[in-house]
Amino acid sequence: MSRVTQVPATAVEDTSVLGALRSPRRLKIEVLGGLVVALALIPEAISFSIIAGVDPRVGLFASFTMAVTISIVGGRPAMISAATGAIALVVAPLARDYGLDYLIAAVILGGALQILLSVLGVAKLMRFIPRSVMVGFVNALAILIFSSQVPYLIGVPWLVYPMVAVGLAIMFLMPRLTTIVPAPLVAIVLLTAATIVFALGVPDVGDEGELPSSLPTFLIPDVPLTFDTLSIIAPFALAIALVGLLESLMTAKLVDDITDSRSNKSREAWGQGVANLVTGFTGGMGGCAMIGQTMINVKVSGARTRISTFLAGVFLLILVVGLGDIVALIPMAALVAVMIMVSIGTFDWHSIDPKTLRRMPKSETLVMVATVAVTVFTHNLAYGVVVGVITAMVLFARRVAHLTEVVDVAHPDEDTRVYAVKGELFFASSNDLIYQFDYVGDPKNVVIDMSESHIWDASTVATLDAITTKYAAKGKTVEIVGLNASSIERHDRLSGNLGGEH
């Protein structure tokens, strides 16, 4: 793992806004963390604007409004929300084919859908995401953060490479000496000063796009309020809502693990929706949790409260509007070094240790690899997580299906035979159940004891009906005993009403 110094929240007041305001040490960490994040947000927001096919100001304003709004409405403490690559990829076709007004309308509708989904409790589904998917999510994130920096290292002046190396050295060595000031901030300041003093000809933030010179204003998208408009923006709005929620909730869970704390996922989902509404009505491109910047804030800077999130947005606006000429001089090499350090610290190196891989079940490793592979191939964390969860479900169903067995346990008399069914019965495990009985050779009375099993779905009830029907065709009777309460309820409600008992 990276030797990035983490600042743990050792006291209750460290994780509350009021407590941080009373603690000069904690407040300093929050302020400096917000400043570092703001500096790292600028080139990212500009790049995502380019991906979406809109003016850089659209991405920068979105990052400002998302960060400030989510901190006020109660998103996960210390988590950064802003314009993201995932949302940029979603809205790019809409912006290309229909223009900015339709994009903004889709962002507003997407925010409303996120609020609705949060009220419906969709965030609670996070508990069904396995640990192996989370590990794959984290590793894929680290790879994407690193790969996103590669374009800044190709076809550039040779001076960029030693500057990146110096930046990495500062962030690696400085925490051993002091943590008074975040090492990334020191690296950015020193490399910028060197660029200005020695007039180094290296790419800078100003080369990424024009920075805004005015504040965002309230606006209503100029689109006709018709069903045709809704049919155009609805699919994109739904994609914005689902991708944004998935990335945000996964990031929140990651921060929970890092900080040993628990966040309210429903509140986070609601906050993301409100933030996208505000972003849409101020001309932004929408967004969700920024995983890389969140890692800078939480893992590198040690921030733990919403103060850092709020200040990240405020500093971003001040930097691009008030100090745009100075910010434009920051060398991209400094920001590349910061993001490389973040990717190193984010990757779960323990997960690929040979000792870990030998101990880990192959199915768990396969789920992790599938999550990483799909995410890296599509550059979309949401796709990777969905594929990872589906892979985990399939492998789990396959594994559990093999734990079901039928045993001949007793022959009370010459006309009776007792079978015991053991294991969990659902669609994957119950399909073979019908072949486990001797319909021809069994006596007139058959008892199926299910004391050590459980009926989970209609497929199992249909299978039991089919078994009963097969015995009846041979003039034999079947008695099913030992069902627990929930299995009895499901069996009595569905038995004989499913059809196809053959």
Short mmCIF file of C-alpha atoms in Angstrom, two decimals:
data_model
loop_
_atom_site.label_atom_id
_atom_site.label_comp_id
_atom_site.label_asym_id
_atom_site.label_seq_id
_atom_site.Cartn_x
_atom_site.Cartn_y
_atom_site.Cartn_z
CA MET A 1 0.00 0.00 0.00
CA SER A 2 1.04 3.62 -0.44
CA ARG A 3 2.60 5.32 2.58
CA VAL A 4 0.19 8.22 2.41
CA THR A 5 -0.37 9.53 5.90
CA GLN A 6 -3.96 9.25 7.04
CA VAL A 7 -5.38 11.57 9.67
CA PRO A 8 -7.81 9.47 11.70
CA ALA A 9 -10.92 10.88 13.27
CA THR A 10 -10.06 10.07 16.87
CA ALA A 11 -12.72 12.14 18.54
CA VAL A 12 -16.42 12.63 18.08
CA GLU A 13 -16.02 16.33 17.29
CA ASP A 14 -13.71 15.50 14.37
CA THR A 15 -16.64 14.13 12.40
CA SER A 16 -19.07 16.97 13.07
CA VAL A 17 -19.14 20.42 11.51
CA LEU A 18 -19.50 22.19 14.86
CA GLY A 19 -16.70 20.12 16.36
CA ALA A 20 -14.41 20.98 13.46
CA LEU A 21 -15.20 24.68 13.84
CA ARG A 22 -14.13 24.47 17.48
CA SER A 23 -10.91 22.63 16.66
CA PRO A 24 -8.22 24.73 14.89
CA ARG A 25 -6.31 21.58 13.94
CA ARG A 26 -9.33 19.87 12.40
CA LEU A 27 -10.50 23.07 10.69
CA LYS A 28 -7.06 23.54 9.10
CA ILE A 29 -7.20 19.99 7.73
CA GLU A 30 -10.68 20.60 6.29
CA VAL A 31 -9.72 23.94 4.71
CA LEU A 32 -6.49 22.70 3.13
CA GLY A 33 -8.19 19.49 1.99
CA GLY A 34 -10.88 21.54 0.24
CA LEU A 35 -8.22 23.68 -1.44
CA VAL A 36 -6.29 20.68 -2.78
CA VAL A 37 -9.49 19.11 -4.09
CA ALA A 38 -10.50 22.37 -5.80
CA LEU A 39 -7.17 22.51 -7.61
CA ALA A 40 -7.54 18.90 -8.73
CA LEU A 41 -11.14 19.47 -9.84
CA ILE A 42 -10.30 22.15 -12.40
CA PRO A 43 -8.61 20.06 -15.12
CA GLU A 44 -11.00 17.16 -14.45
CA ALA A 45 -14.09 19.33 -14.90
CA ILE A 46 -12.68 20.83 -18.08
CA SER A 47 -11.82 17.39 -19.45
CA PHE A 48 -15.30 16.04 -18.68
CA SER A 49 -16.85 19.05 -20.39
CA ILE A 50 -14.87 18.19 -23.51
CA ILE A 51 -16.07 14.56 -23.30
CA ALA A 52 -19.67 15.76 -23.01
CA GLY A 53 -19.19 18.15 -25.92
CA VAL A 54 -20.01 21.33 -24.00
CA ASP A 55 -18.20 24.52 -23.00
CA PRO A 56 -15.68 24.05 -20.10
CA ARG A 57 -17.75 26.47 -18.02
CA VAL A 58 -20.61 23.97 -17.99
CA GLY A 59 -18.44 21.39 -16.24
CA LEU A 60 -16.80 23.87 -13.88
CA PHE A 61 -20.13 25.36 -12.80
CA ALA A 62 -21.50 21.85 -12.29
CA SER A 63 -18.57 20.99 -10.03
CA PHE A 64 -19.10 24.13 -7.96
CA THR A 65 -22.86 23.73 -7.52
CA MET A 66 -22.68 19.96 -6.90
CA ALA A 67 -20.03 20.27 -4.17
CA VAL A 68 -21.68 23.18 -2.37
CA THR A 69 -25.23 21.83 -2.60
CA ILE A 70 -24.41 18.28 -1.47
CA SER A 71 -22.55 19.65 1.55
CA ILE A 72 -25.58 21.72 2.57
CA VAL A 73 -28.31 19.13 2.01
CA GLY A 74 -26.39 16.49 3.92
CA GLY A 75 -24.42 14.18 1.67
CA ARG A 76 -21.84 11.79 3.07
CA PRO A 77 -19.33 13.84 5.14
CA ALA A 78 -16.04 14.57 3.31
CA MET A 79 -17.25 12.99 0.05
CA ILE A 80 -16.81 15.14 -3.05
CA SER A 81 -19.53 15.40 -5.69
CA ALA A 82 -18.92 17.19 -8.97
CA ALA A 83 -19.02 16.75 -12.74
CA THR A 84 -17.83 13.22 -13.57
CA GLY A 85 -16.67 11.24 -16.56
CA ALA A 86 -19.46 8.68 -16.16
CA ILE A 87 -22.16 11.35 -16.44
CA ALA A 88 -20.26 13.03 -19.28
CA LEU A 89 -20.32 9.79 -21.25
CA VAL A 90 -24.06 9.41 -20.61
CA VAL A 91 -25.03 12.91 -21.76
CA ALA A 92 -22.57 13.29 -24.66
CA PRO A 93 -24.95 11.86 -27.34
CA LEU A 94 -27.78 14.10 -26.10
CA ALA A 95 -25.62 17.24 -26.21
CA ARG A 96 -24.31 16.31 -29.66
CA ASP A 97 -27.72 15.62 -31.22
CA TYR A 98 -29.99 18.09 -29.42
CA GLY A 99 -27.84 20.75 -27.78
CA LEU A 100 -27.15 22.13 -24.30
CA ASP A 101 -30.76 22.97 -23.38
CA TYR A 102 -31.87 19.35 -23.76
CA LEU A 103 -28.85 18.21 -21.76
CA ILE A 104 -29.78 20.55 -18.90
CA ALA A 105 -33.40 19.39 -19.03
CA ALA A 106 -32.21 15.78 -18.74
CA VAL A 107 -30.03 16.69 -15.73
CA ILE A 108 -33.02 18.30 -13.98
CA LEU A 109 -35.23 15.28 -14.66
CA GLY A 110 -32.41 12.97 -13.59
CA GLY A 111 -32.15 14.82 -10.28
CA ALA A 112 -35.90 14.48 -9.73
CA LEU A 113 -35.66 10.73 -10.44
CA GLN A 114 -32.84 10.39 -7.92
CA ILE A 115 -34.99 12.01 -5.26
CA LEU A 116 -37.85 9.64 -6.13
CA LEU A 117 -35.56 6.60 -6.01
CA SER A 118 -34.20 7.67 -2.64
CA VAL A 119 -37.74 7.94 -1.25
CA LEU A 120 -38.45 4.43 -2.59
CA GLY A 121 -35.46 3.10 -0.64
CA VAL A 122 -33.27 2.07 -3.58
CA ALA A 123 -30.15 2.95 -1.55
CA LYS A 124 -30.86 0.00 0.76
CA LEU A 125 -29.97 -2.36 -2.11
CA MET A 126 -26.31 -1.52 -1.42
CA ARG A 127 -26.20 -4.32 1.14
CA PHE A 128 -26.48 -6.84 -1.71
CA ILE A 129 -23.15 -5.79 -3.23
CA PRO A 130 -20.53 -8.42 -2.25
CA ARG A 131 -17.10 -7.56 -0.86
CA SER A 132 -15.38 -8.99 -3.97
CA VAL A 133 -17.29 -6.48 -6.11
CA MET A 134 -16.20 -3.67 -3.79
CA VAL A 135 -12.56 -4.78 -4.10
CA GLY A 136 -12.91 -4.92 -7.89
CA PHE A 137 -14.57 -1.49 -7.84
CA VAL A 138 -11.66 0.00 -5.87
CA ASN A 139 -8.99 -1.61 -8.05
CA ALA A 140 -10.74 -0.60 -11.27
CA LEU A 141 -11.06 2.92 -9.92
CA ALA A 142 -7.32 3.05 -9.24
CA ILE A 143 -6.55 1.80 -12.76
CA LEU A 144 -8.92 4.35 -14.34
CA ILE A 145 -7.45 7.20 -12.31
CA PHE A 146 -3.97 6.23 -13.46
CA SER A 147 -4.94 5.63 -17.09
CA SER A 148 -6.71 9.00 -17.24
CA GLN A 149 -3.34 10.65 -16.58
CA VAL A 150 -1.53 8.85 -19.40
CA PRO A 151 -2.63 11.33 -22.13
CA TYR A 152 -0.86 14.08 -20.16
CA LEU A 153 2.36 12.06 -20.35
CA ILE A 154 2.37 11.37 -24.10
CA GLY A 155 3.79 13.76 -26.67
CA VAL A 156 4.82 16.34 -24.05
CA PRO A 157 8.11 18.18 -23.41
CA TRP A 158 10.71 16.06 -21.58
CA LEU A 159 10.58 18.41 -18.59
CA VAL A 160 7.14 17.02 -17.71
CA TYR A 161 8.64 13.69 -16.62
CA PRO A 162 11.12 15.00 -14.02
CA MET A 163 8.42 17.37 -12.74
CA VAL A 164 6.03 14.47 -12.19
CA ALA A 165 8.84 12.53 -10.48
CA VAL A 166 9.58 15.48 -8.18
CA GLY A 167 5.89 15.84 -7.35
CA LEU A 168 5.65 12.14 -6.45
CA ALA A 169 8.81 12.37 -4.34
CA ILE A 170 7.39 15.34 -2.39
CA MET A 171 4.14 13.51 -1.67
CA PHE A 172 5.95 10.31 -0.71
CA LEU A 173 8.62 11.83 1.55
CA MET A 174 7.00 14.90 3.08
CA PRO A 175 4.46 13.03 5.29
CA ARG A 176 7.45 11.41 7.03
CA LEU A 177 8.67 14.85 8.08
CA THR A 178 5.44 16.74 8.75
CA THR A 179 1.70 16.68 8.09
CA ILE A 180 1.05 20.33 8.95
CA VAL A 181 0.34 21.10 5.27
CA PRO A 182 -1.00 18.50 2.79
CA ALA A 183 1.84 17.18 0.66
CA PRO A 184 -0.19 17.48 -2.59
CA LEU A 185 -0.68 21.21 -1.96
CA VAL A 186 3.06 21.67 -1.38
CA ALA A 187 3.82 19.78 -4.59
CA ILE A 188 1.39 21.91 -6.61
CA VAL A 189 2.73 25.20 -5.18
CA LEU A 190 6.42 24.33 -5.60
CA LEU A 191 6.06 23.01 -9.14
CA THR A 192 3.96 26.02 -10.15
CA ALA A 193 6.54 28.39 -8.66
CA ALA A 194 9.34 26.59 -10.50
CA THR A 195 7.41 26.78 -13.77
CA ILE A 196 6.89 30.53 -13.39
CA VAL A 197 10.39 31.41 -12.10
CA PHE A 198 12.28 29.38 -14.69
CA ALA A 199 9.73 30.01 -17.48
CA LEU A 200 9.40 26.30 -18.17
CA GLY A 201 7.57 25.46 -21.37
CA VAL A 202 5.25 22.72 -20.10
CA PRO A 203 1.47 22.19 -20.50
CA ASP A 204 -0.60 23.98 -17.89
CA VAL A 205 -4.23 24.22 -16.77
CA GLY A 206 -4.82 27.10 -19.15
CA ASP A 207 -4.15 24.79 -22.08
CA GLU A 208 -7.14 22.61 -21.08
CA GLY A 209 -9.76 25.24 -21.90
CA GLU A 210 -11.02 28.74 -21.17
CA LEU A 211 -11.88 29.41 -17.53
CA PRO A 212 -15.14 31.28 -16.73
CA SER A 213 -15.04 34.95 -15.75
CA SER A 214 -18.54 35.25 -14.22
CA LEU A 215 -20.76 33.50 -11.67
CA PRO A 216 -23.35 30.89 -12.67
CA THR A 217 -26.89 32.22 -12.99
CA PHE A 218 -30.35 30.69 -12.68
CA LEU A 219 -31.83 29.52 -15.96
CA ILE A 220 -34.64 27.39 -17.31
CA PRO A 221 -33.78 25.21 -20.32
CA ASP A 222 -35.34 26.42 -23.54
CA VAL A 223 -37.11 23.22 -24.59
CA PRO A 224 -40.76 22.68 -25.57
CA LEU A 225 -42.82 21.16 -22.75
CA THR A 226 -44.17 18.30 -24.85
CA PHE A 227 -44.28 14.52 -24.77
CA ASP A 228 -41.74 14.43 -27.62
CA THR A 229 -39.26 16.32 -25.45
CA LEU A 230 -39.89 13.92 -22.57
CA SER A 231 -39.36 10.91 -24.85
CA ILE A 232 -35.99 12.36 -25.89
CA ILE A 233 -34.62 13.24 -22.46
CA ALA A 234 -36.21 10.49 -20.32
CA PRO A 235 -33.77 7.67 -21.24
CA PHE A 236 -30.80 9.96 -20.59
CA ALA A 237 -32.33 11.22 -17.34
CA LEU A 238 -32.84 7.67 -16.12
CA ALA A 239 -29.24 6.80 -17.02
CA ILE A 240 -28.01 9.92 -15.18
CA ALA A 241 -30.04 8.94 -12.12
CA LEU A 242 -28.95 5.28 -11.99
CA VAL A 243 -25.27 5.76 -12.90
CA GLY A 244 -24.98 8.73 -10.55
CA LEU A 245 -26.59 6.89 -7.64
CA LEU A 246 -24.57 3.74 -8.14
CA GLU A 247 -21.23 5.56 -8.26
CA SER A 248 -22.18 7.82 -5.35
CA LEU A 249 -23.39 5.00 -3.10
CA MET A 250 -20.37 2.83 -3.91
CA THR A 251 -18.08 5.75 -3.12
CA ALA A 252 -19.95 6.42 0.13
CA LYS A 253 -19.47 2.80 1.15
CA LEU A 254 -15.77 3.05 0.32
CA VAL A 255 -15.42 6.16 2.49
CA ASP A 256 -17.34 4.40 5.27
CA ASP A 257 -14.72 1.65 5.21
CA ILE A 258 -11.78 4.06 5.16
CA THR A 259 -13.09 6.21 8.02
CA ASP A 260 -14.64 3.38 10.07
CA SER A 261 -17.93 5.23 10.11
CA ARG A 262 -21.42 4.75 8.71
CA SER A 263 -23.33 7.09 6.43
CA ASN A 264 -27.01 7.37 5.58
CA LYS A 265 -27.24 6.04 2.02
CA SER A 266 -30.85 7.18 1.50
CA ARG A 267 -29.89 10.70 2.57
CA GLU A 268 -26.92 10.58 0.19
CA ALA A 269 -29.19 9.53 -2.69
CA TRP A 270 -31.63 12.32 -1.87
CA GLY A 271 -28.78 14.84 -1.65
CA GLN A 272 -27.43 13.79 -5.05
CA GLY A 273 -30.87 14.40 -6.55
CA VAL A 274 -31.16 17.87 -5.02
CA ALA A 275 -27.62 18.72 -6.13
CA ASN A 276 -28.40 17.71 -9.72
CA LEU A 277 -31.58 19.80 -9.67
CA VAL A 278 -29.60 22.86 -8.54
CA THR A 279 -26.87 22.11 -11.06
CA GLY A 280 -29.36 21.83 -13.89
CA PHE A 281 -31.07 25.11 -13.05
CA THR A 282 -27.68 26.88 -13.01
CA GLY A 283 -26.56 25.53 -16.38
CA GLY A 284 -24.36 22.66 -15.20
CA MET A 285 -23.90 19.26 -16.84
CA GLY A 286 -24.81 17.25 -13.75
CA GLY A 287 -22.61 14.88 -11.82
CA CYS A 288 -22.20 12.50 -8.90
CA ALA A 289 -19.56 11.47 -6.39
CA MET A 290 -15.99 12.11 -7.57
CA ILE A 291 -14.07 9.05 -6.46
CA GLY A 292 -10.56 10.30 -7.18
CA GLN A 293 -11.12 13.68 -5.55
CA THR A 294 -12.86 12.01 -2.61
CA MET A 295 -9.75 9.89 -2.08
CA ILE A 296 -7.60 13.05 -2.15
CA ASN A 297 -9.88 14.63 0.44
CA VAL A 298 -10.34 11.65 2.76
CA LYS A 299 -7.25 9.48 2.37
CA VAL A 300 -4.54 11.99 1.48
CA SER A 301 -5.66 15.17 3.23
CA GLY A 302 -7.45 13.46 6.13
CA ALA A 303 -10.69 15.48 5.86
CA ARG A 304 -13.72 14.08 7.67
CA THR A 305 -16.52 16.68 7.55
CA ARG A 306 -18.77 18.47 5.07
CA ILE A 307 -16.69 21.62 5.56
CA SER A 308 -14.06 20.31 3.14
CA THR A 309 -16.75 19.45 0.58
CA PHE A 310 -18.31 22.91 0.85
CA LEU A 311 -14.94 24.67 0.63
CA ALA A 312 -13.89 22.57 -2.36
CA GLY A 313 -16.79 24.10 -4.27
CA VAL A 314 -16.18 27.61 -2.94
CA PHE A 315 -12.45 27.50 -3.61
CA LEU A 316 -13.13 26.15 -7.09
CA LEU A 317 -15.32 29.14 -7.92
CA ILE A 318 -12.83 31.61 -6.42
CA LEU A 319 -9.95 30.02 -8.28
CA VAL A 320 -11.55 29.88 -11.73
CA VAL A 321 -13.43 33.19 -11.57
CA GLY A 322 -11.30 35.38 -9.30
CA LEU A 323 -7.85 33.87 -9.78
CA GLY A 324 -8.24 32.31 -13.18
CA ASP A 325 -5.07 33.88 -14.59
CA ILE A 326 -2.98 32.37 -11.77
CA VAL A 327 -4.67 28.97 -11.81
CA ALA A 328 -4.09 28.75 -15.55
CA LEU A 329 -0.33 28.69 -14.84
CA ILE A 330 -0.44 25.50 -12.72
CA PRO A 331 1.53 22.84 -14.65
CA MET A 332 -0.47 19.74 -15.49
CA ALA A 333 2.54 17.72 -14.31
CA ALA A 334 1.75 18.72 -10.71
CA LEU A 335 -1.86 17.57 -10.96
CA VAL A 336 -0.84 14.38 -12.77
CA ALA A 337 1.52 13.56 -9.90
CA VAL A 338 -1.29 14.08 -7.38
CA MET A 339 -3.66 11.77 -9.26
CA ILE A 340 -0.97 9.08 -9.70
CA MET A 341 -0.37 9.14 -5.95
CA VAL A 342 -4.12 8.82 -5.42
CA SER A 343 -4.29 5.79 -7.72
CA ILE A 344 -1.43 4.10 -5.85
CA GLY A 345 -3.10 4.72 -2.50
CA THR A 346 -6.51 3.61 -3.75
CA PHE A 347 -5.49 0.23 -5.20
CA ASP A 348 -6.02 -2.70 -2.85
CA TRP A 349 -2.57 -4.27 -3.18
CA HIS A 350 -3.42 -6.96 -0.63
CA SER A 351 -6.08 -8.33 -3.01
CA ILE A 352 -3.47 -9.33 -5.60
CA ASP A 353 -0.90 -10.67 -3.15
CA PRO A 354 -0.10 -14.30 -4.15
CA LYS A 355 -0.82 -15.45 -0.58
CA THR A 356 -4.25 -13.81 -0.70
CA LEU A 357 -5.05 -15.26 -4.10
CA ARG A 358 -4.13 -18.76 -2.92
CA ARG A 359 -6.46 -18.52 0.07
CA MET A 360 -9.33 -16.79 -1.72
CA PRO A 361 -12.01 -18.98 -3.35
CA LYS A 362 -11.68 -18.90 -7.14
CA SER A 363 -15.25 -17.64 -7.45
CA GLU A 364 -14.42 -14.56 -5.35
CA THR A 365 -11.36 -13.82 -7.46
CA LEU A 366 -13.39 -14.27 -10.65
CA VAL A 367 -15.97 -11.74 -9.45
CA MET A 368 -13.24 -9.22 -8.67
CA VAL A 369 -11.55 -9.74 -12.05
CA ALA A 370 -14.88 -9.46 -13.91
CA THR A 371 -15.65 -6.17 -12.15
CA VAL A 372 -12.21 -4.76 -12.97
CA ALA A 373 -12.19 -5.98 -16.58
CA VAL A 374 -15.62 -4.59 -17.51
CA THR A 375 -14.98 -1.29 -15.75
CA VAL A 376 -11.61 -0.74 -17.41
CA PHE A 377 -12.91 -1.82 -20.83
CA THR A 378 -16.01 0.42 -20.73
CA HIS A 379 -14.51 3.21 -18.59
CA ASN A 380 -17.77 3.08 -16.65
CA LEU A 381 -17.74 2.01 -13.00
CA ALA A 382 -21.49 1.42 -13.04
CA TYR A 383 -21.24 -1.25 -15.76
CA GLY A 384 -18.45 -3.00 -13.89
CA VAL A 385 -20.40 -3.12 -10.64
CA VAL A 386 -23.53 -4.46 -12.34
CA VAL A 387 -21.55 -7.20 -14.12
CA GLY A 388 -19.72 -8.01 -10.89
CA VAL A 389 -22.95 -8.38 -8.93
CA ILE A 390 -24.53 -10.56 -11.64
CA THR A 391 -21.40 -12.74 -11.76
CA ALA A 392 -21.45 -13.10 -7.97
CA MET A 393 -25.14 -14.06 -8.03
CA VAL A 394 -24.63 -16.70 -10.73
CA LEU A 395 -21.65 -18.24 -8.96
CA PHE A 396 -23.45 -18.21 -5.62
CA ALA A 397 -26.53 -19.87 -7.11
CA ARG A 398 -24.31 -22.50 -8.77
CA ARG A 399 -22.49 -23.17 -5.51
CA VAL A 400 -25.62 -23.40 -3.37
CA ALA A 401 -27.37 -25.62 -5.92
CA HIS A 402 -24.77 -28.31 -5.33
CA LEU A 403 -25.48 -28.37 -1.58
CA THR A 404 -28.96 -29.87 -2.00
CA GLU A 405 -29.42 -33.63 -1.61
CA VAL A 406 -32.19 -36.23 -1.29
CA VAL A 407 -31.56 -39.13 1.11
CA ASP A 408 -33.52 -42.38 1.61
CA VAL A 409 -33.81 -42.33 5.43
CA ALA A 410 -36.47 -44.85 6.49
CA HIS A 411 -38.86 -47.69 5.56
CA PRO A 412 -41.47 -47.76 8.40
CA ASP A 413 -43.31 -50.59 6.66
CA GLU A 414 -43.36 -52.35 3.31
CA ASP A 415 -45.82 -49.80 1.87
CA THR A 416 -43.99 -46.65 3.00
CA ARG A 417 -40.71 -44.98 2.13
CA VAL A 418 -39.33 -41.79 3.72
CA TYR A 419 -37.04 -39.37 1.89
CA ALA A 420 -35.22 -36.46 3.54
CA VAL A 421 -34.51 -33.36 1.45
CA LYS A 422 -31.58 -31.28 2.72
CA GLY A 423 -30.49 -27.84 1.56
CA GLU A 424 -31.90 -24.55 0.28
CA LEU A 425 -34.42 -24.98 -2.52
CA PHE A 426 -34.73 -22.32 -5.22
CA PHE A 427 -34.74 -22.20 -9.01
CA ALA A 428 -31.14 -23.39 -9.38
CA SER A 429 -31.21 -26.20 -6.84
CA SER A 430 -34.77 -27.47 -7.26
CA ASN A 431 -34.60 -28.18 -11.01
CA ASP A 432 -32.72 -31.46 -10.43
CA LEU A 433 -34.90 -32.43 -7.46
CA ILE A 434 -37.48 -34.13 -9.67
CA TYR A 435 -34.89 -36.70 -10.82
CA GLN A 436 -33.92 -37.80 -7.31
CA PHE A 437 -36.90 -40.10 -6.65
CA ASP A 438 -37.66 -43.67 -7.74
CA TYR A 439 -41.19 -43.24 -9.11
CA VAL A 440 -41.44 -46.84 -10.39
CA GLY A 441 -39.74 -48.74 -7.57
CA ASP A 442 -41.13 -46.84 -4.57
CA PRO A 443 -44.02 -48.32 -2.52
CA LYS A 444 -47.59 -46.93 -2.45
CA ASN A 445 -46.88 -44.30 0.21
CA VAL A 446 -44.02 -41.81 -0.05
CA VAL A 447 -43.13 -39.30 2.68
CA ILE A 448 -40.86 -36.37 1.83
CA ASP A 449 -39.36 -34.91 5.02
CA MET A 450 -38.24 -31.31 4.46
CA SER A 451 -37.20 -30.46 8.03
CA GLU A 452 -33.66 -29.65 6.85
CA SER A 453 -34.62 -27.60 3.80
CA HIS A 454 -36.37 -24.35 2.91
CA ILE A 455 -38.60 -23.35 0.00
CA TRP A 456 -37.54 -19.99 -1.41
CA ASP A 457 -39.48 -19.55 -4.65
CA ALA A 458 -42.27 -20.65 -6.98
CA SER A 459 -39.89 -22.86 -8.99
CA THR A 460 -39.50 -25.14 -5.99
CA VAL A 461 -43.26 -25.34 -5.40
CA ALA A 462 -43.75 -26.19 -9.07
CA THR A 463 -41.12 -28.94 -8.76
CA LEU A 464 -42.84 -30.44 -5.69
CA ASP A 465 -46.15 -30.36 -7.59
CA ALA A 466 -44.47 -32.17 -10.49
CA ILE A 467 -43.09 -34.83 -8.12
CA THR A 468 -46.54 -35.36 -6.60
CA THR A 469 -48.09 -35.60 -10.08
CA LYS A 470 -45.54 -38.20 -11.22
CA TYR A 471 -46.22 -40.39 -8.19
CA ALA A 472 -49.98 -39.97 -8.67
CA ALA A 473 -49.64 -41.19 -12.25
CA LYS A 474 -48.23 -44.41 -10.80
CA GLY A 475 -51.10 -44.72 -8.32
CA LYS A 476 -49.00 -43.62 -5.35
CA THR A 477 -49.54 -40.92 -2.73
CA VAL A 478 -47.06 -38.34 -1.47
CA GLU A 479 -47.03 -36.60 1.91
CA ILE A 480 -44.76 -33.58 2.39
CA VAL A 481 -43.84 -33.00 6.05
CA GLY A 482 -41.45 -30.91 8.14
CA LEU A 483 -41.85 -27.60 6.35
CA ASN A 484 -41.06 -24.51 8.37
CA ALA A 485 -43.64 -21.73 8.71
CA SER A 486 -42.59 -19.56 5.76
CA SER A 487 -42.18 -22.61 3.49
CA ILE A 488 -45.67 -23.83 4.46
CA GLU A 489 -47.14 -20.42 3.65
CA ARG A 490 -45.43 -20.29 0.24
CA HIS A 491 -46.29 -23.91 -0.59
CA ASP A 492 -49.97 -23.66 0.44
CA ARG A 493 -50.40 -20.40 -1.47
CA LEU A 494 -48.83 -21.58 -4.75
CA SER A 495 -49.27 -25.35 -4.87
CA GLY A 496 -51.69 -26.39 -7.61
CA ASN A 497 -51.88 -22.86 -9.04
CA LEU A 498 -48.72 -22.77 -11.13
CA GLY A 499 -49.67 -25.14 -13.95
CA GLY A 500 -47.44 -27.49 -15.82
CA GLU A 501 -47.17 -30.13 -13.07
CA HIS A 502 -45.76 -32.84 -15.27
#
